[in-house]
Coordinates of C-alpha atoms and ligand atoms in Angstrom, one line a residue:
M12 CA -73.2 69.6 114.6
G13 CA -71.8 69.3 111.1
L14 CA -70.7 66.1 109.5
M15 CA -67.1 67.5 109.3
H16 CA -67.1 68.2 113.0
I17 CA -68.3 64.6 113.8
L18 CA -65.7 63.2 111.4
R19 CA -63.0 65.2 113.1
I20 CA -64.0 64.0 116.6
Y21 CA -64.1 60.4 115.2
L22 CA -60.6 60.8 113.7
K23 CA -59.2 62.2 116.9
L24 CA -60.7 59.2 118.8
V25 CA -59.2 56.7 116.3
L26 CA -55.8 58.5 116.5
R27 CA -55.9 58.4 120.3
L28 CA -56.8 54.7 120.3
K29 CA -54.0 54.0 117.8
N30 CA -51.5 56.0 119.9
E31 CA -52.6 54.4 123.1
Q32 CA -49.5 54.1 125.3
I33 CA -48.8 50.7 126.9
D34 CA -47.4 49.7 130.3
I35 CA -44.5 47.3 130.6
I36 CA -44.6 45.3 133.7
K37 CA -41.6 43.4 134.9
I38 CA -42.2 40.6 137.4
G39 CA -38.8 40.0 139.1
G40 CA -37.5 36.5 139.4
S41 CA -37.2 37.3 143.2
I42 CA -41.0 37.4 143.5
I43 CA -42.2 34.3 141.5
T44 CA -39.3 32.0 142.4
N45 CA -37.3 31.3 145.5
K46 CA -33.9 32.6 144.4
S47 CA -31.9 30.5 146.8
E48 CA -33.4 27.1 145.8
Y49 CA -33.0 25.9 142.2
R50 CA -36.2 25.8 140.2
T51 CA -38.6 26.7 143.0
L52 CA -41.7 28.4 141.9
R53 CA -43.6 30.6 144.3
K54 CA -47.0 29.4 143.1
K55 CA -49.1 31.4 145.6
Q56 CA -47.3 34.6 144.8
L57 CA -47.8 34.0 141.0
L58 CA -51.5 33.4 141.5
L59 CA -52.0 36.6 143.5
L60 CA -50.1 38.6 140.9
S61 CA -52.1 37.0 138.1
K62 CA -55.4 38.0 139.7
E63 CA -54.1 41.5 140.0
L64 CA -52.8 41.7 136.5
A65 CA -56.1 40.3 135.2
K66 CA -57.7 43.6 136.3
W67 CA -55.1 45.8 134.5
E68 CA -57.0 48.0 132.2
K69 CA -54.2 49.4 130.1
K70 CA -52.6 47.3 127.4
C71 CA -49.4 45.8 128.6
I72 CA -46.4 43.7 127.9
I73 CA -45.3 41.5 130.8
I74 CA -41.6 40.6 131.2
H75 CA -40.7 38.0 133.8
G76 CA -37.3 37.4 135.3
A77 CA -35.5 34.1 135.8
G78 CA -34.8 33.8 139.5
S79 CA -33.7 30.3 140.3
F80 CA -34.8 29.0 136.9
G81 CA -32.0 30.9 135.2
H82 CA -29.4 32.3 137.5
T83 CA -28.3 29.1 139.2
V84 CA -27.3 27.2 136.1
A85 CA -26.1 30.4 134.4
N86 CA -23.6 30.9 137.2
Q87 CA -22.6 27.2 137.2
Y88 CA -21.6 27.4 133.5
S89 CA -20.4 31.0 133.5
I90 CA -22.9 31.8 130.8
H91 CA -22.4 35.6 131.5
L92 CA -18.8 35.4 130.3
G93 CA -19.7 34.2 126.8
F94 CA -18.6 31.1 125.0
S95 CA -15.4 29.4 126.3
N96 CA -16.1 25.7 126.0
Q97 CA -18.5 23.1 124.6
N98 CA -19.6 22.1 128.0
Q99 CA -21.5 25.4 128.4
L100 CA -23.9 24.2 125.7
K101 CA -25.3 21.7 128.3
G102 CA -25.9 24.6 130.6
I103 CA -27.7 26.6 128.0
L104 CA -29.9 23.6 127.1
Q105 CA -30.8 23.3 130.8
I106 CA -31.6 27.0 131.1
R107 CA -33.8 26.8 128.0
K108 CA -35.7 23.9 129.5
D109 CA -36.1 25.5 132.9
M110 CA -37.0 28.9 131.5
L111 CA -39.6 27.4 129.2
E112 CA -41.1 25.8 132.3
L113 CA -41.2 29.1 134.1
T114 CA -42.6 31.0 131.2
E115 CA -45.3 28.3 130.8
A116 CA -46.2 28.6 134.5
V117 CA -46.4 32.4 134.3
T118 CA -48.5 32.3 131.1
H119 CA -50.8 29.5 132.3
S120 CA -51.5 31.3 135.5
L121 CA -52.3 34.5 133.7
V122 CA -54.5 32.8 131.2
E123 CA -56.4 30.9 133.9
N124 CA -57.1 34.2 135.5
G125 CA -58.4 35.8 132.3
V126 CA -55.4 37.5 130.7
N127 CA -54.9 36.8 127.0
A128 CA -51.2 36.1 127.8
L129 CA -49.2 34.9 124.8
S130 CA -45.5 34.1 125.2
F131 CA -42.6 34.9 122.9
Q132 CA -39.1 33.6 123.4
T133 CA -36.8 36.5 123.7
S134 CA -33.6 35.1 122.1
A135 CA -35.6 34.0 119.0
I136 CA -36.4 37.7 118.2
V137 CA -33.4 39.6 119.6
F138 CA -29.7 39.2 118.6
E139 CA -26.7 41.3 119.7
N140 CA -24.5 42.5 116.8
E141 CA -21.1 44.1 117.2
G142 CA -22.7 47.5 117.0
G143 CA -26.0 47.0 118.8
F144 CA -29.1 44.9 118.7
S145 CA -31.1 43.5 115.8
F146 CA -34.6 42.4 116.6
H147 CA -37.9 41.5 115.2
F148 CA -40.7 42.9 117.3
N149 CA -43.4 42.9 114.6
P150 CA -45.1 39.7 115.9
V151 CA -45.2 41.2 119.4
K152 CA -46.7 44.5 118.1
K153 CA -49.3 42.7 116.1
A154 CA -50.3 40.4 119.0
L155 CA -50.6 43.5 121.2
S156 CA -52.8 45.3 118.7
L157 CA -55.0 42.2 118.4
G158 CA -55.6 42.2 122.2
F159 CA -53.0 39.8 123.4
C160 CA -50.8 40.5 126.4
P161 CA -47.3 39.5 125.2
I162 CA -45.1 37.7 127.7
L163 CA -41.3 37.8 127.3
S164 CA -38.5 37.1 129.7
G165 CA -34.8 37.6 130.5
D166 CA -32.9 35.0 128.4
V167 CA -29.6 33.7 127.2
L168 CA -29.0 35.8 124.1
F169 CA -26.8 34.9 121.2
T170 CA -24.3 37.6 120.4
E171 CA -21.9 38.2 117.5
A172 CA -18.9 38.9 119.7
K173 CA -19.0 36.5 122.6
G174 CA -21.4 33.8 121.4
F175 CA -23.9 34.4 124.1
R176 CA -24.6 36.4 127.1
I177 CA -27.2 36.8 129.9
F178 CA -29.8 39.3 128.8
S179 CA -31.9 40.5 131.8
G180 CA -35.5 41.4 131.6
D181 CA -34.4 44.9 132.5
A182 CA -32.1 45.1 129.5
L183 CA -34.9 43.8 127.3
I184 CA -37.2 46.6 128.7
R185 CA -34.5 49.1 127.8
L186 CA -34.7 48.0 124.2
L187 CA -38.5 47.7 124.1
V188 CA -39.1 51.3 125.3
Q189 CA -37.2 52.5 122.3
H190 CA -39.5 50.7 119.9
F191 CA -43.0 50.7 121.6
D192 CA -45.0 53.7 122.8
V193 CA -44.6 53.0 126.5
G194 CA -46.2 55.3 129.2
R195 CA -45.1 53.5 132.3
V196 CA -42.6 50.8 133.3
I197 CA -43.6 49.0 136.5
F198 CA -41.0 46.9 138.3
I199 CA -42.5 44.3 140.7
S200 CA -39.8 43.0 142.9
D201 CA -39.2 41.9 146.5
V202 CA -38.1 45.4 147.7
D203 CA -40.4 48.3 148.7
G204 CA -38.7 50.7 146.3
L205 CA -35.8 53.1 146.3
F206 CA -34.1 53.8 149.6
L207 CA -32.0 56.9 150.2
Q208 CA -29.9 57.6 153.2
D209 CA -31.0 60.7 155.1
P210 CA -27.7 62.7 155.4
E211 CA -28.5 63.8 158.9
T212 CA -30.0 60.7 160.6
K213 CA -28.1 58.3 158.4
E214 CA -31.3 56.3 158.2
D215 CA -32.4 54.7 155.0
K216 CA -35.8 56.1 153.9
L217 CA -38.1 54.9 151.2
V218 CA -38.5 57.7 148.6
S219 CA -42.1 57.7 147.3
S220 CA -41.6 60.1 144.4
L221 CA -38.8 61.8 142.6
T222 CA -38.2 63.3 139.2
T223 CA -35.6 62.3 136.6
N224 CA -33.7 65.5 137.6
D225 CA -33.6 64.4 141.3
F226 CA -32.6 61.0 140.0
E227 CA -29.7 62.3 138.0
N228 CA -28.3 63.9 141.1
V229 CA -28.6 60.8 143.2
E230 CA -25.2 59.5 144.0
I231 CA -25.2 55.7 143.4
G232 CA -23.2 55.4 146.7
E233 CA -26.2 56.9 148.5
L234 CA -28.5 54.3 147.3
N235 CA -29.5 51.6 149.7
Q236 CA -32.4 49.3 150.4
D237 CA -34.2 47.9 153.4
D238 CA -33.0 44.4 154.2
S239 CA -30.3 42.4 152.5
K240 CA -27.2 44.3 151.6
D241 CA -25.9 41.6 149.2
V242 CA -28.5 42.6 146.7
T243 CA -27.7 46.3 146.9
G244 CA -25.4 45.7 143.9
E245 CA -28.4 44.6 141.9
M246 CA -30.3 47.7 142.8
R247 CA -27.3 49.9 141.8
G248 CA -27.2 48.2 138.4
K249 CA -30.9 48.7 138.1
I250 CA -30.4 52.5 138.6
E251 CA -28.5 52.7 135.3
E252 CA -31.2 50.7 133.5
I253 CA -33.9 52.9 135.0
K254 CA -32.1 56.1 133.9
S255 CA -31.9 54.9 130.4
I256 CA -35.6 53.6 130.4
L257 CA -36.7 57.1 131.5
E258 CA -35.3 58.6 128.4
H259 CA -38.3 57.0 126.6
T260 CA -41.1 56.8 129.1
S261 CA -42.9 59.2 131.4
E262 CA -42.9 57.1 134.6
V263 CA -41.0 54.2 136.2
I264 CA -42.7 52.6 139.3
L265 CA -41.0 50.3 141.8
V266 CA -43.4 48.2 143.9
N267 CA -43.1 45.2 146.2
G268 CA -44.9 42.2 144.8
F269 CA -45.2 40.5 148.2
H270 CA -47.9 43.1 148.8
P271 CA -50.3 42.7 145.9
E272 CA -52.7 45.3 147.3
R273 CA -50.0 47.9 146.5
L274 CA -50.4 46.9 142.9
T275 CA -54.1 47.5 143.2
L276 CA -53.4 51.0 144.2
V277 CA -50.9 51.5 141.4
R278 CA -53.6 50.2 139.0
E279 CA -56.2 52.5 140.4
G280 CA -53.8 55.5 140.4
D281 CA -53.9 55.9 144.2
K282 CA -51.1 56.6 146.6
F283 CA -49.1 53.4 147.3
V284 CA -46.1 52.3 149.3
G285 CA -43.3 52.3 146.7
T286 CA -41.3 54.6 144.4
T287 CA -42.5 56.6 141.4
I288 CA -39.8 58.2 139.2
I289 CA -41.4 60.8 136.9
N290 CA -39.8 62.1 133.7
E291 CA -40.6 65.8 133.9
N292 CA -39.6 66.3 130.3
S293 CA -42.3 64.1 128.9
T294 CA -45.7 65.6 128.0
Ligands
IPE18 C1 -32.1 36.7 133.7 O1 -33.2 37.6 133.7 C2 -32.2 35.7 132.6 C3 -31.4 34.5 132.8 C4 -30.6 34.2 133.8 C5 -31.6 33.4 131.8 P1 -33.4 38.6 134.9 O2 -32.1 39.2 135.3 O3 -34.4 39.6 134.4 O4 -34.1 37.8 136.1 P2 -34.3 38.2 137.6 O5 -35.5 39.1 137.6 O6 -33.1 39.0 138.0 O7 -34.5 36.9 138.3

């Protein structure tokens, strides 16, 4: 084997390593917090997930939601409507305090279980201008390349037009996939996946796999999910985020975090209870 040949193989390997696609994993607030009780952490659930994520082989960025550490106070002070009065500042301070606590709990649990988890505060590196977002992802990129697993979260974002807004973890992912080489986005939440109504039996059925084309043809009205109807709205909103995320990734996975063994199967590339949406246009 000639030296040039060996060099070529080496260069290919280096290139492949350099171009390694990452996974983005979103841990929904519904899974690590009790959404109906202010600032309640589901410690056991977080521990089980951390153990699972410690075995993740691919490089990844982990995004966690807010659950009752964010939404409760955000609603109380109408943070989602933007700035209207000075009193809202108190709300934002409280959310910052609570979210720091949640991020610290998530990061600590991951580190304890062997993940090189390093947190970044989303609103410190992302801003919304009139015409789009400005952001500074270089620290996250460098940390990732050094072997850290960056942790980010949904946050109260400062915006040019309205002062501030709620920026969900899903919206953050939508931005990240445009600027990182992301192979898969995995949403860990408290639902099994995507449910579609069977037109004949009218029963809701979990769809295990579908393509972006199938997905495009899915009528939002047909979408449903297993248990509580009041969160259906959340799932509908998510569909739009997923559609846009799929423009930049090859796969989106929806899996129920209350069954960590399903995550093991996702990690090992085996069949699992959940939904995989494949972008058939990606190579
Ligand atoms: C919301 O983030 C952020 C705040 C309310 C500060 P997410 O919308 O991603 O949180 P979950 O996953 O729905 O709880």
